[in-house]
């Protein structure tokens, strides 16, 4: 396994990580990234296989669990109930209960509501001049949709965004003590806010997702209050973060490439956007036993980084992978993960993208980029600082 070094906060890497991925992938299925001190799966076949390999998982082996510093305890108290961080049997139970409430029929019914929201946001934009589409369009759609789903007032959206941004900072390479303290505060405030809503819905259920989560049962078991709170936070944070970045990256790419997205080509174009410039580039797993894979022996407790951004540009799967081509044959990309932890919100994210983007490109048909958009220092997420356009 060849060794490579590149800081994930290096400005050149932040703006374009793909050449570094190409270097690593050229050395084989696995490469060692010294800055993370981790072996990385970089080919599509390795990432796809390891996502589904039950010998690896998200949860740290209990005998290797690190001691949590006191200032981070509130954050990890929430994460302790997150199905994203758990393995069976707890993961199976939590995900099953969530899927009973988060049904495909309920998601599909949101189409007209997403369309109306997109139209409203465009109506509120200035008739001419420069607009930053991140706060004006990309951020409000997913956070308002999930707030409505949960039964939380949509006027809370700005505060929900602040809590979400502070909490996901714990997964960024630039993380420091100030960010850790902000995440702990956000986790506490977010939990306290949702606890009030959970108690309210227990007494007076409605037709919102929170009420359905409270009612959902599997094998006679229901979600505890702490599990409900964490699940709501996860649905907001994960859903918002991925959709905002995908929408922003997608609009940037479409405008740079001179491609218009319409109802007719939306599904294929969105899949190419997800492949070409995904919102999450790294997802880690722990080995639960000794595993021989791609010429490397993983010991119990050793981590492997699954490089989603690298897998999606693998030339063994996509011809000219650095070329944006909405007409190419669809091959399953890794942007939503895979296996047990395949993103539960993927259908909703796709619906938001295929619904909102054609409306934007129809209503702002003459928009052009106002300068070159810059990516923010968010790794292992990948999204823009701003998306300024002129209409």
mmCIF file of C-alpha atoms in Angstrom:
data_model
loop_
_atom_site.group_PDB
_atom_site.id
_atom_site.type_symbol
_atom_site.label_atom_id
_atom_site.label_comp_id
_atom_site.label_asym_id
_atom_site.label_seq_id
_atom_site.Cartn_x
_atom_site.Cartn_y
_atom_site.Cartn_z
ATOM 1 C CA UNK A 1 0.000 0.000 0.000
ATOM 2 C CA UNK A 2 1.569 3.259 -1.126
ATOM 3 C CA UNK A 3 1.664 6.243 1.226
ATOM 4 C CA UNK A 4 0.430 9.732 0.313
ATOM 5 C CA UNK A 5 0.404 13.052 2.123
ATOM 6 C CA UNK A 6 -1.943 15.975 1.537
ATOM 7 C CA UNK A 7 -3.527 18.194 4.158
ATOM 8 C CA UNK A 8 -7.337 18.122 3.887
ATOM 9 C CA UNK A 9 -7.355 21.820 4.817
ATOM 10 C CA UNK A 10 -4.811 22.826 2.155
ATOM 11 C CA UNK A 11 -6.540 25.510 0.030
ATOM 12 C CA UNK A 12 -5.644 23.815 -3.270
ATOM 13 C CA UNK A 13 -7.028 20.490 -2.041
ATOM 14 C CA UNK A 14 -10.215 22.120 -0.731
ATOM 15 C CA UNK A 15 -10.872 23.655 -4.139
ATOM 16 C CA UNK A 16 -10.127 20.468 -6.105
ATOM 17 C CA UNK A 17 -9.463 17.196 -4.239
ATOM 18 C CA UNK A 18 -9.919 15.013 -7.317
ATOM 19 C CA UNK A 19 -6.326 15.043 -8.650
ATOM 20 C CA UNK A 20 -5.137 13.731 -5.269
ATOM 21 C CA UNK A 21 -7.750 10.964 -5.419
ATOM 22 C CA UNK A 22 -6.536 10.081 -8.914
ATOM 23 C CA UNK A 23 -2.964 9.753 -7.602
ATOM 24 C CA UNK A 24 -4.043 7.439 -4.805
ATOM 25 C CA UNK A 25 -6.316 5.346 -7.023
ATOM 26 C CA UNK A 26 -3.540 4.854 -9.584
ATOM 27 C CA UNK A 27 -1.587 3.041 -6.840
ATOM 28 C CA UNK A 28 -4.309 0.437 -6.269
ATOM 29 C CA UNK A 29 -7.579 -0.189 -4.437
ATOM 30 C CA UNK A 30 -6.083 0.924 -1.111
ATOM 31 C CA UNK A 31 -3.750 3.823 -0.320
ATOM 32 C CA UNK A 32 -2.426 5.142 2.989
ATOM 33 C CA UNK A 33 -3.271 8.789 3.724
ATOM 34 C CA UNK A 34 -0.618 9.923 6.182
ATOM 35 C CA UNK A 35 -2.438 13.061 7.305
ATOM 36 C CA UNK A 36 -5.291 10.908 8.620
ATOM 37 C CA UNK A 37 -3.039 7.931 9.462
ATOM 38 C CA UNK A 38 -5.596 5.724 7.730
ATOM 39 C CA UNK A 39 -5.717 3.208 4.910
ATOM 40 C CA UNK A 40 -8.186 4.493 2.327
ATOM 41 C CA UNK A 41 -10.328 2.573 -0.128
ATOM 42 C CA UNK A 42 -10.179 4.645 -3.316
ATOM 43 C CA UNK A 43 -11.527 2.444 -6.137
ATOM 44 C CA UNK A 44 -15.226 2.024 -6.857
ATOM 45 C CA UNK A 45 -15.050 -1.729 -6.360
ATOM 46 C CA UNK A 46 -13.265 -1.474 -2.995
ATOM 47 C CA UNK A 47 -15.493 1.294 -1.604
ATOM 48 C CA UNK A 48 -18.676 -0.457 -2.766
ATOM 49 C CA UNK A 49 -17.591 -3.802 -1.331
ATOM 50 C CA UNK A 50 -16.449 -2.429 2.032
ATOM 51 C CA UNK A 51 -19.644 -0.412 2.454
ATOM 52 C CA UNK A 52 -21.520 -3.726 2.409
ATOM 53 C CA UNK A 53 -18.976 -5.881 4.271
ATOM 54 C CA UNK A 54 -20.497 -6.809 7.656
ATOM 55 C CA UNK A 55 -17.005 -7.405 9.070
ATOM 56 C CA UNK A 56 -16.697 -3.611 9.163
ATOM 57 C CA UNK A 57 -18.986 -1.133 10.892
ATOM 58 C CA UNK A 58 -19.420 2.378 12.251
ATOM 59 C CA UNK A 59 -19.418 1.532 15.953
ATOM 60 C CA UNK A 60 -16.034 1.434 17.685
ATOM 61 C CA UNK A 61 -15.331 -1.969 19.307
ATOM 62 C CA UNK A 62 -16.348 -1.481 22.963
ATOM 63 C CA UNK A 63 -12.956 -2.415 24.397
ATOM 64 C CA UNK A 64 -11.364 0.280 22.207
ATOM 65 C CA UNK A 65 -13.808 3.101 22.907
ATOM 66 C CA UNK A 66 -11.826 6.243 23.792
ATOM 67 C CA UNK A 67 -12.559 8.316 26.874
ATOM 68 C CA UNK A 68 -14.657 11.316 25.893
ATOM 69 C CA UNK A 69 -13.305 14.696 27.081
ATOM 70 C CA UNK A 70 -15.717 16.452 29.448
ATOM 71 C CA UNK A 71 -16.378 19.360 27.079
ATOM 72 C CA UNK A 72 -17.514 16.951 24.325
ATOM 73 C CA UNK A 73 -19.856 14.832 26.486
ATOM 74 C CA UNK A 74 -23.097 16.675 25.494
ATOM 75 C CA UNK A 75 -22.383 16.120 21.797
ATOM 76 C CA UNK A 76 -21.594 12.419 22.158
ATOM 77 C CA UNK A 77 -24.588 11.920 24.463
ATOM 78 C CA UNK A 78 -26.723 12.707 21.406
ATOM 79 C CA UNK A 79 -24.561 10.654 19.023
ATOM 80 C CA UNK A 80 -24.893 7.624 21.324
ATOM 81 C CA UNK A 81 -28.430 7.100 19.995
ATOM 82 C CA UNK A 82 -27.707 7.803 16.314
ATOM 83 C CA UNK A 83 -28.417 4.916 13.964
ATOM 84 C CA UNK A 84 -25.633 6.295 11.750
ATOM 85 C CA UNK A 85 -23.133 5.435 14.496
ATOM 86 C CA UNK A 86 -24.627 2.097 15.599
ATOM 87 C CA UNK A 87 -24.548 -1.503 14.402
ATOM 88 C CA UNK A 88 -27.047 -4.360 14.805
ATOM 89 C CA UNK A 89 -29.041 -5.105 16.830
ATOM 90 C CA UNK A 90 -29.601 -1.481 17.910
ATOM 91 C CA UNK A 91 -29.180 -0.172 14.368
ATOM 92 C CA UNK A 92 -31.685 -2.707 13.005
ATOM 93 C CA UNK A 93 -34.317 -1.701 15.551
ATOM 94 C CA UNK A 94 -33.826 2.056 15.109
ATOM 95 C CA UNK A 95 -33.741 1.984 11.319
ATOM 96 C CA UNK A 96 -36.787 -0.283 11.176
ATOM 97 C CA UNK A 97 -38.786 2.099 13.358
ATOM 98 C CA UNK A 98 -37.704 5.125 11.322
ATOM 99 C CA UNK A 99 -38.615 3.455 8.016
ATOM 100 C CA UNK A 100 -42.104 2.687 9.374
ATOM 101 C CA UNK A 101 -42.646 6.429 9.738
ATOM 102 C CA UNK A 102 -40.451 7.701 6.879
ATOM 103 C CA UNK A 103 -42.311 5.836 4.139
ATOM 104 C CA UNK A 104 -41.798 6.235 0.407
ATOM 105 C CA UNK A 105 -45.463 7.202 0.049
ATOM 106 C CA UNK A 106 -45.097 10.001 2.597
ATOM 107 C CA UNK A 107 -41.955 11.270 0.841
ATOM 108 C CA UNK A 108 -43.470 11.122 -2.650
ATOM 109 C CA UNK A 109 -46.430 13.185 -1.456
ATOM 110 C CA UNK A 110 -44.056 16.072 -0.704
ATOM 111 C CA UNK A 111 -43.401 16.782 -4.398
ATOM 112 C CA UNK A 112 -46.011 19.562 -4.816
ATOM 113 C CA UNK A 113 -44.977 21.126 -1.496
ATOM 114 C CA UNK A 114 -41.302 21.229 -2.561
ATOM 115 C CA UNK A 115 -42.291 22.772 -5.907
ATOM 116 C CA UNK A 116 -44.392 25.458 -4.206
ATOM 117 C CA UNK A 117 -41.558 26.243 -1.790
ATOM 118 C CA UNK A 118 -39.070 26.593 -4.670
ATOM 119 C CA UNK A 119 -41.448 28.955 -6.475
ATOM 120 C CA UNK A 120 -41.941 31.031 -3.314
ATOM 121 C CA UNK A 121 -38.200 31.373 -2.691
ATOM 122 C CA UNK A 122 -37.664 32.537 -6.276
ATOM 123 C CA UNK A 123 -40.545 35.015 -5.941
ATOM 124 C CA UNK A 124 -38.733 36.495 -2.925
ATOM 125 C CA UNK A 125 -35.480 37.040 -4.852
ATOM 126 C CA UNK A 126 -34.649 40.473 -6.310
ATOM 127 C CA UNK A 127 -35.851 40.869 -9.884
ATOM 128 C CA UNK A 128 -32.365 41.724 -11.083
ATOM 129 C CA UNK A 129 -28.801 41.932 -9.872
ATOM 130 C CA UNK A 130 -26.696 39.514 -7.851
ATOM 131 C CA UNK A 131 -28.095 36.734 -5.645
ATOM 132 C CA UNK A 132 -26.318 34.226 -3.387
ATOM 133 C CA UNK A 133 -28.306 31.086 -4.090
ATOM 134 C CA UNK A 134 -26.978 29.212 -1.039
ATOM 135 C CA UNK A 135 -28.984 31.191 1.567
ATOM 136 C CA UNK A 136 -31.675 32.228 -0.919
ATOM 137 C CA UNK A 137 -32.498 28.786 -2.326
ATOM 138 C CA UNK A 138 -30.244 25.827 -1.482
ATOM 139 C CA UNK A 139 -30.311 26.077 2.318
ATOM 140 C CA UNK A 140 -33.995 26.864 2.937
ATOM 141 C CA UNK A 141 -35.483 24.033 0.891
ATOM 142 C CA UNK A 142 -34.164 20.990 2.787
ATOM 143 C CA UNK A 143 -34.377 22.571 6.244
ATOM 144 C CA UNK A 144 -37.943 23.859 5.753
ATOM 145 C CA UNK A 145 -39.064 20.525 4.297
ATOM 146 C CA UNK A 146 -37.659 18.518 7.215
ATOM 147 C CA UNK A 147 -39.039 21.062 9.721
ATOM 148 C CA UNK A 148 -42.502 20.683 8.210
ATOM 149 C CA UNK A 149 -42.126 16.902 8.167
ATOM 150 C CA UNK A 150 -41.248 16.869 11.856
ATOM 151 C CA UNK A 151 -43.996 19.330 12.721
ATOM 152 C CA UNK A 152 -41.562 22.069 13.789
ATOM 153 C CA UNK A 153 -42.475 25.675 12.819
ATOM 154 C CA UNK A 154 -40.603 26.632 9.675
ATOM 155 C CA UNK A 155 -39.738 30.018 11.170
ATOM 156 C CA UNK A 156 -37.313 28.004 13.325
ATOM 157 C CA UNK A 157 -35.320 27.177 10.168
ATOM 158 C CA UNK A 158 -32.499 29.741 10.733
ATOM 159 C CA UNK A 159 -31.922 28.451 14.277
ATOM 160 C CA UNK A 160 -32.055 24.819 13.110
ATOM 161 C CA UNK A 161 -29.414 25.674 10.495
ATOM 162 C CA UNK A 162 -27.152 27.212 13.139
ATOM 163 C CA UNK A 163 -27.444 24.177 15.413
ATOM 164 C CA UNK A 164 -26.853 21.849 12.470
ATOM 165 C CA UNK A 165 -23.775 23.743 11.244
ATOM 166 C CA UNK A 166 -22.252 23.731 14.727
ATOM 167 C CA UNK A 167 -22.847 20.014 15.232
ATOM 168 C CA UNK A 168 -21.488 18.837 11.865
ATOM 169 C CA UNK A 169 -18.335 20.831 12.572
ATOM 170 C CA UNK A 170 -17.278 17.811 14.670
ATOM 171 C CA UNK A 171 -16.732 15.881 11.429
ATOM 172 C CA UNK A 172 -14.563 18.474 9.704
ATOM 173 C CA UNK A 173 -10.787 18.334 9.372
ATOM 174 C CA UNK A 174 -10.483 21.935 10.599
ATOM 175 C CA UNK A 175 -12.165 21.041 13.907
ATOM 176 C CA UNK A 176 -10.654 22.736 16.973
ATOM 177 C CA UNK A 177 -11.629 23.187 20.622
ATOM 178 C CA UNK A 178 -13.843 26.202 19.887
ATOM 179 C CA UNK A 179 -15.790 24.133 17.343
ATOM 180 C CA UNK A 180 -16.073 21.271 19.842
ATOM 181 C CA UNK A 181 -17.539 23.624 22.461
ATOM 182 C CA UNK A 182 -19.959 25.062 19.892
ATOM 183 C CA UNK A 183 -21.075 21.536 18.929
ATOM 184 C CA UNK A 184 -21.675 20.612 22.563
ATOM 185 C CA UNK A 185 -23.742 23.756 23.132
ATOM 186 C CA UNK A 186 -25.744 23.153 19.943
ATOM 187 C CA UNK A 187 -26.399 19.527 20.898
ATOM 188 C CA UNK A 188 -27.719 20.602 24.303
ATOM 189 C CA UNK A 189 -29.916 23.406 22.976
ATOM 190 C CA UNK A 190 -31.198 21.337 20.040
ATOM 191 C CA UNK A 191 -32.057 18.439 22.366
ATOM 192 C CA UNK A 192 -33.838 20.693 24.869
ATOM 193 C CA UNK A 193 -35.867 22.264 22.067
ATOM 194 C CA UNK A 194 -36.904 18.914 20.611
ATOM 195 C CA UNK A 195 -37.670 17.411 24.026
ATOM 196 C CA UNK A 196 -40.466 19.946 24.394
ATOM 197 C CA UNK A 197 -41.887 18.966 21.005
ATOM 198 C CA UNK A 198 -41.648 15.247 21.774
ATOM 199 C CA UNK A 199 -43.551 15.697 25.027
ATOM 200 C CA UNK A 200 -46.136 17.827 23.249
ATOM 201 C CA UNK A 201 -46.658 15.244 20.493
ATOM 202 C CA UNK A 202 -46.923 12.379 22.978
ATOM 203 C CA UNK A 203 -49.918 14.173 24.520
ATOM 204 C CA UNK A 204 -51.373 15.490 21.277
ATOM 205 C CA UNK A 205 -50.198 13.570 18.165
ATOM 206 C CA UNK A 206 -50.654 15.008 14.685
ATOM 207 C CA UNK A 207 -49.955 13.826 11.137
ATOM 208 C CA UNK A 208 -46.280 14.853 11.267
ATOM 209 C CA UNK A 209 -43.223 12.602 11.136
ATOM 210 C CA UNK A 210 -42.470 13.094 14.836
ATOM 211 C CA UNK A 211 -45.933 11.802 15.773
ATOM 212 C CA UNK A 212 -45.475 8.809 13.461
ATOM 213 C CA UNK A 213 -42.039 8.105 14.960
ATOM 214 C CA UNK A 214 -43.586 8.165 18.433
ATOM 215 C CA UNK A 215 -46.311 5.754 17.311
ATOM 216 C CA UNK A 216 -44.028 3.379 15.399
ATOM 217 C CA UNK A 217 -43.471 0.006 17.016
ATOM 218 C CA UNK A 218 -41.344 -3.012 16.156
ATOM 219 C CA UNK A 219 -41.509 -6.186 18.210
ATOM 220 C CA UNK A 220 -43.454 -4.301 20.864
ATOM 221 C CA UNK A 221 -40.676 -1.695 21.218
ATOM 222 C CA UNK A 222 -40.883 2.026 20.597
ATOM 223 C CA UNK A 223 -38.294 4.769 20.347
ATOM 224 C CA UNK A 224 -37.285 6.281 23.675
ATOM 225 C CA UNK A 225 -37.363 10.056 24.095
ATOM 226 C CA UNK A 226 -33.575 10.246 23.713
ATOM 227 C CA UNK A 227 -33.727 8.068 20.581
ATOM 228 C CA UNK A 228 -36.484 10.265 19.132
ATOM 229 C CA UNK A 229 -34.465 13.423 19.773
ATOM 230 C CA UNK A 230 -31.302 12.001 18.206
ATOM 231 C CA UNK A 231 -33.233 10.640 15.214
ATOM 232 C CA UNK A 232 -34.808 14.033 14.543
ATOM 233 C CA UNK A 233 -31.401 15.724 14.825
ATOM 234 C CA UNK A 234 -29.870 13.133 12.477
ATOM 235 C CA UNK A 235 -32.645 13.555 9.889
ATOM 236 C CA UNK A 236 -32.144 17.304 9.915
ATOM 237 C CA UNK A 237 -28.345 17.435 10.057
ATOM 238 C CA UNK A 238 -27.589 14.650 7.574
ATOM 239 C CA UNK A 239 -30.419 15.556 5.214
ATOM 240 C CA UNK A 240 -29.728 19.261 5.235
ATOM 241 C CA UNK A 241 -25.944 19.027 4.918
ATOM 242 C CA UNK A 242 -25.949 16.632 1.970
ATOM 243 C CA UNK A 243 -28.772 18.270 0.015
ATOM 244 C CA UNK A 244 -27.484 21.830 0.394
ATOM 245 C CA UNK A 245 -24.015 20.889 -0.847
ATOM 246 C CA UNK A 246 -25.365 18.737 -3.681
ATOM 247 C CA UNK A 247 -27.715 21.484 -4.824
ATOM 248 C CA UNK A 248 -25.003 24.155 -4.678
ATOM 249 C CA UNK A 249 -22.357 21.998 -6.342
ATOM 250 C CA UNK A 250 -24.883 20.945 -8.969
ATOM 251 C CA UNK A 251 -26.011 24.462 -9.880
ATOM 252 C CA UNK A 252 -22.356 25.543 -10.125
ATOM 253 C CA UNK A 253 -21.507 22.639 -12.428
ATOM 254 C CA UNK A 254 -24.581 23.072 -14.621
ATOM 255 C CA UNK A 255 -23.864 26.772 -15.113
ATOM 256 C CA UNK A 256 -20.172 26.163 -15.798
ATOM 257 C CA UNK A 257 -21.019 23.434 -18.317
ATOM 258 C CA UNK A 258 -23.863 25.335 -19.958
ATOM 259 C CA UNK A 259 -26.316 22.537 -19.163
ATOM 260 C CA UNK A 260 -29.975 23.253 -18.383
ATOM 261 C CA UNK A 261 -31.890 20.865 -16.169
ATOM 262 C CA UNK A 262 -35.554 20.260 -17.050
ATOM 263 C CA UNK A 263 -38.281 17.924 -15.874
ATOM 264 C CA UNK A 264 -37.350 15.688 -18.792
ATOM 265 C CA UNK A 265 -33.684 15.207 -17.920
ATOM 266 C CA UNK A 266 -33.793 15.893 -14.158
ATOM 267 C CA UNK A 267 -33.399 12.322 -12.864
ATOM 268 C CA UNK A 268 -30.346 11.509 -15.001
ATOM 269 C CA UNK A 269 -28.787 14.940 -14.434
ATOM 270 C CA UNK A 270 -29.144 14.678 -10.654
ATOM 271 C CA UNK A 271 -27.446 11.256 -10.666
ATOM 272 C CA UNK A 272 -24.540 12.717 -12.633
ATOM 273 C CA UNK A 273 -24.339 15.682 -10.221
ATOM 274 C CA UNK A 274 -24.177 13.220 -7.297
ATOM 275 C CA UNK A 275 -21.425 11.246 -9.017
ATOM 276 C CA UNK A 276 -19.423 14.172 -10.326
ATOM 277 C CA UNK A 277 -19.201 16.370 -7.218
ATOM 278 C CA UNK A 278 -20.710 14.639 -4.163
ATOM 279 C CA UNK A 279 -21.407 16.367 -0.825
ATOM 280 C CA UNK A 280 -19.538 13.863 1.380
ATOM 281 C CA UNK A 281 -16.109 12.546 0.408
ATOM 282 C CA UNK A 282 -15.084 10.266 3.277
ATOM 283 C CA UNK A 283 -16.881 7.754 5.494
ATOM 284 C CA UNK A 284 -14.970 5.603 7.986
ATOM 285 C CA UNK A 285 -15.492 2.031 9.225
ATOM 286 C CA UNK A 286 -13.946 -0.101 11.995
ATOM 287 C CA UNK A 287 -12.837 -3.689 11.384
ATOM 288 C CA UNK A 288 -14.551 -6.112 13.785
ATOM 289 C CA UNK A 289 -12.222 -9.024 13.114
ATOM 290 C CA UNK A 290 -9.030 -9.689 11.201
ATOM 291 C CA UNK A 291 -9.849 -9.094 7.543
ATOM 292 C CA UNK A 292 -7.714 -9.624 4.440
ATOM 293 C CA UNK A 293 -8.827 -7.157 1.768
ATOM 294 C CA UNK A 294 -7.085 -5.817 -1.325
ATOM 295 C CA UNK A 295 -3.637 -6.899 -0.177
ATOM 296 C CA UNK A 296 -3.918 -5.496 3.349
ATOM 297 C CA UNK A 297 -4.637 -7.184 6.680
ATOM 298 C CA UNK A 298 -7.003 -5.149 8.829
ATOM 299 C CA UNK A 299 -6.801 -5.900 12.556
ATOM 300 C CA UNK A 300 -9.785 -5.639 14.879
ATOM 301 C CA UNK A 301 -10.397 -1.970 15.691
ATOM 302 C CA UNK A 302 -8.400 -0.646 12.731
ATOM 303 C CA UNK A 303 -10.233 1.959 10.704
ATOM 304 C CA UNK A 304 -10.538 2.262 6.964
ATOM 305 C CA UNK A 305 -11.617 5.444 5.163
ATOM 306 C CA UNK A 306 -14.057 4.852 2.332
ATOM 307 C CA UNK A 307 -13.369 7.599 -0.182
ATOM 308 C CA UNK A 308 -16.732 8.251 -1.816
ATOM 309 C CA UNK A 309 -15.405 11.164 -3.869
ATOM 310 C CA UNK A 310 -12.616 8.990 -5.281
ATOM 311 C CA UNK A 311 -14.873 6.017 -6.013
ATOM 312 C CA UNK A 312 -17.211 8.220 -8.067
ATOM 313 C CA UNK A 313 -14.368 9.233 -10.410
ATOM 314 C CA UNK A 314 -13.025 5.701 -11.028
ATOM 315 C CA UNK A 315 -12.136 5.334 -14.751
ATOM 316 C CA UNK A 316 -12.658 1.572 -14.465
ATOM 317 C CA UNK A 317 -16.392 2.326 -14.117
ATOM 318 C CA UNK A 318 -16.955 5.646 -15.904
ATOM 319 C CA UNK A 319 -15.240 6.636 -19.136
ATOM 320 C CA UNK A 320 -13.647 10.078 -18.813
ATOM 321 C CA UNK A 321 -14.847 10.389 -15.212
ATOM 322 C CA UNK A 322 -13.672 14.013 -14.895
ATOM 323 C CA UNK A 323 -16.126 14.983 -17.636
ATOM 324 C CA UNK A 324 -19.644 16.008 -16.594
ATOM 325 C CA UNK A 325 -22.063 14.089 -18.802
ATOM 326 C CA UNK A 326 -25.755 13.841 -17.800
ATOM 327 C CA UNK A 327 -26.379 11.574 -20.800
ATOM 328 C CA UNK A 328 -23.989 8.831 -19.646
ATOM 329 C CA UNK A 329 -25.429 5.461 -18.640
ATOM 330 C CA UNK A 330 -26.321 5.446 -14.962
ATOM 331 C CA UNK A 331 -24.088 3.285 -12.778
ATOM 332 C CA UNK A 332 -24.712 3.233 -9.026
ATOM 333 C CA UNK A 333 -22.495 5.838 -7.383
ATOM 334 C CA UNK A 334 -21.441 5.798 -3.733
ATOM 335 C CA UNK A 335 -22.671 9.261 -2.727
ATOM 336 C CA UNK A 336 -25.409 7.933 -0.436
ATOM 337 C CA UNK A 337 -23.236 5.163 1.004
ATOM 338 C CA UNK A 338 -24.317 1.537 0.859
ATOM 339 C CA UNK A 339 -25.168 -1.544 2.855
ATOM 340 C CA UNK A 340 -26.798 -1.223 6.283
ATOM 341 C CA UNK A 341 -26.032 2.490 6.453
ATOM 342 C CA UNK A 342 -27.348 3.468 3.028
ATOM 343 C CA UNK A 343 -28.775 6.966 3.518
ATOM 344 C CA UNK A 344 -32.355 6.694 4.761
ATOM 345 C CA UNK A 345 -33.047 10.173 3.390
ATOM 346 C CA UNK A 346 -31.796 9.472 -0.152
ATOM 347 C CA UNK A 347 -35.315 9.365 -1.703
ATOM 348 C CA UNK A 348 -36.179 12.720 -0.126
ATOM 349 C CA UNK A 349 -32.883 14.296 -1.240
ATOM 350 C CA UNK A 350 -33.411 13.092 -4.801
ATOM 351 C CA UNK A 351 -37.000 14.379 -4.793
ATOM 352 C CA UNK A 352 -35.888 17.821 -3.587
ATOM 353 C CA UNK A 353 -33.213 18.001 -6.276
ATOM 354 C CA UNK A 354 -35.281 16.767 -9.226
ATOM 355 C CA UNK A 355 -38.182 19.017 -8.216
ATOM 356 C CA UNK A 356 -36.444 22.265 -7.266
ATOM 357 C CA UNK A 357 -33.599 22.489 -9.791
ATOM 358 C CA UNK A 358 -35.739 22.476 -12.991
ATOM 359 C CA UNK A 359 -37.930 25.203 -11.454
ATOM 360 C CA UNK A 360 -34.870 27.329 -10.687
ATOM 361 C CA UNK A 361 -33.431 26.948 -14.193
ATOM 362 C CA UNK A 362 -36.794 27.731 -15.795
ATOM 363 C CA UNK A 363 -37.500 30.795 -13.650
ATOM 364 C CA UNK A 364 -33.910 32.148 -13.755
ATOM 365 C CA UNK A 365 -33.262 31.060 -17.318
ATOM 366 C CA UNK A 366 -30.691 33.763 -18.021
ATOM 367 C CA UNK A 367 -28.689 33.503 -14.798
ATOM 368 C CA UNK A 368 -24.903 33.431 -14.959
ATOM 369 C CA UNK A 369 -22.233 32.867 -12.341
ATOM 370 C CA UNK A 370 -20.963 36.071 -10.737
ATOM 371 C CA UNK A 371 -17.307 35.106 -10.600
ATOM 372 C CA UNK A 372 -15.833 31.683 -9.809
ATOM 373 C CA UNK A 373 -17.501 29.963 -6.836
ATOM 374 C CA UNK A 374 -15.119 28.825 -4.085
ATOM 375 C CA UNK A 375 -15.449 25.684 -1.989
ATOM 376 C CA UNK A 376 -15.540 26.099 1.779
ATOM 377 C CA UNK A 377 -13.031 24.497 4.161
ATOM 378 C CA UNK A 378 -15.435 21.766 5.322
ATOM 379 C CA UNK A 379 -13.690 18.493 4.539
ATOM 380 C CA UNK A 380 -14.737 15.681 4.704
ATOM 381 C CA UNK A 381 -17.818 17.480 3.417
ATOM 382 C CA UNK A 382 -17.534 19.239 0.067
ATOM 383 C CA UNK A 383 -19.607 22.334 -0.569
ATOM 384 C CA UNK A 384 -19.429 25.973 -1.559
ATOM 385 C CA UNK A 385 -18.785 29.109 0.511
ATOM 386 C CA UNK A 386 -21.275 31.006 -1.631
ATOM 387 C CA UNK A 387 -23.041 30.664 -4.976
ATOM 388 C CA UNK A 388 -23.489 34.122 -6.422
ATOM 389 C CA UNK A 389 -25.358 34.457 -9.683
ATOM 390 C CA UNK A 390 -26.569 37.414 -11.729
ATOM 391 C CA UNK A 391 -30.045 37.335 -13.222
#
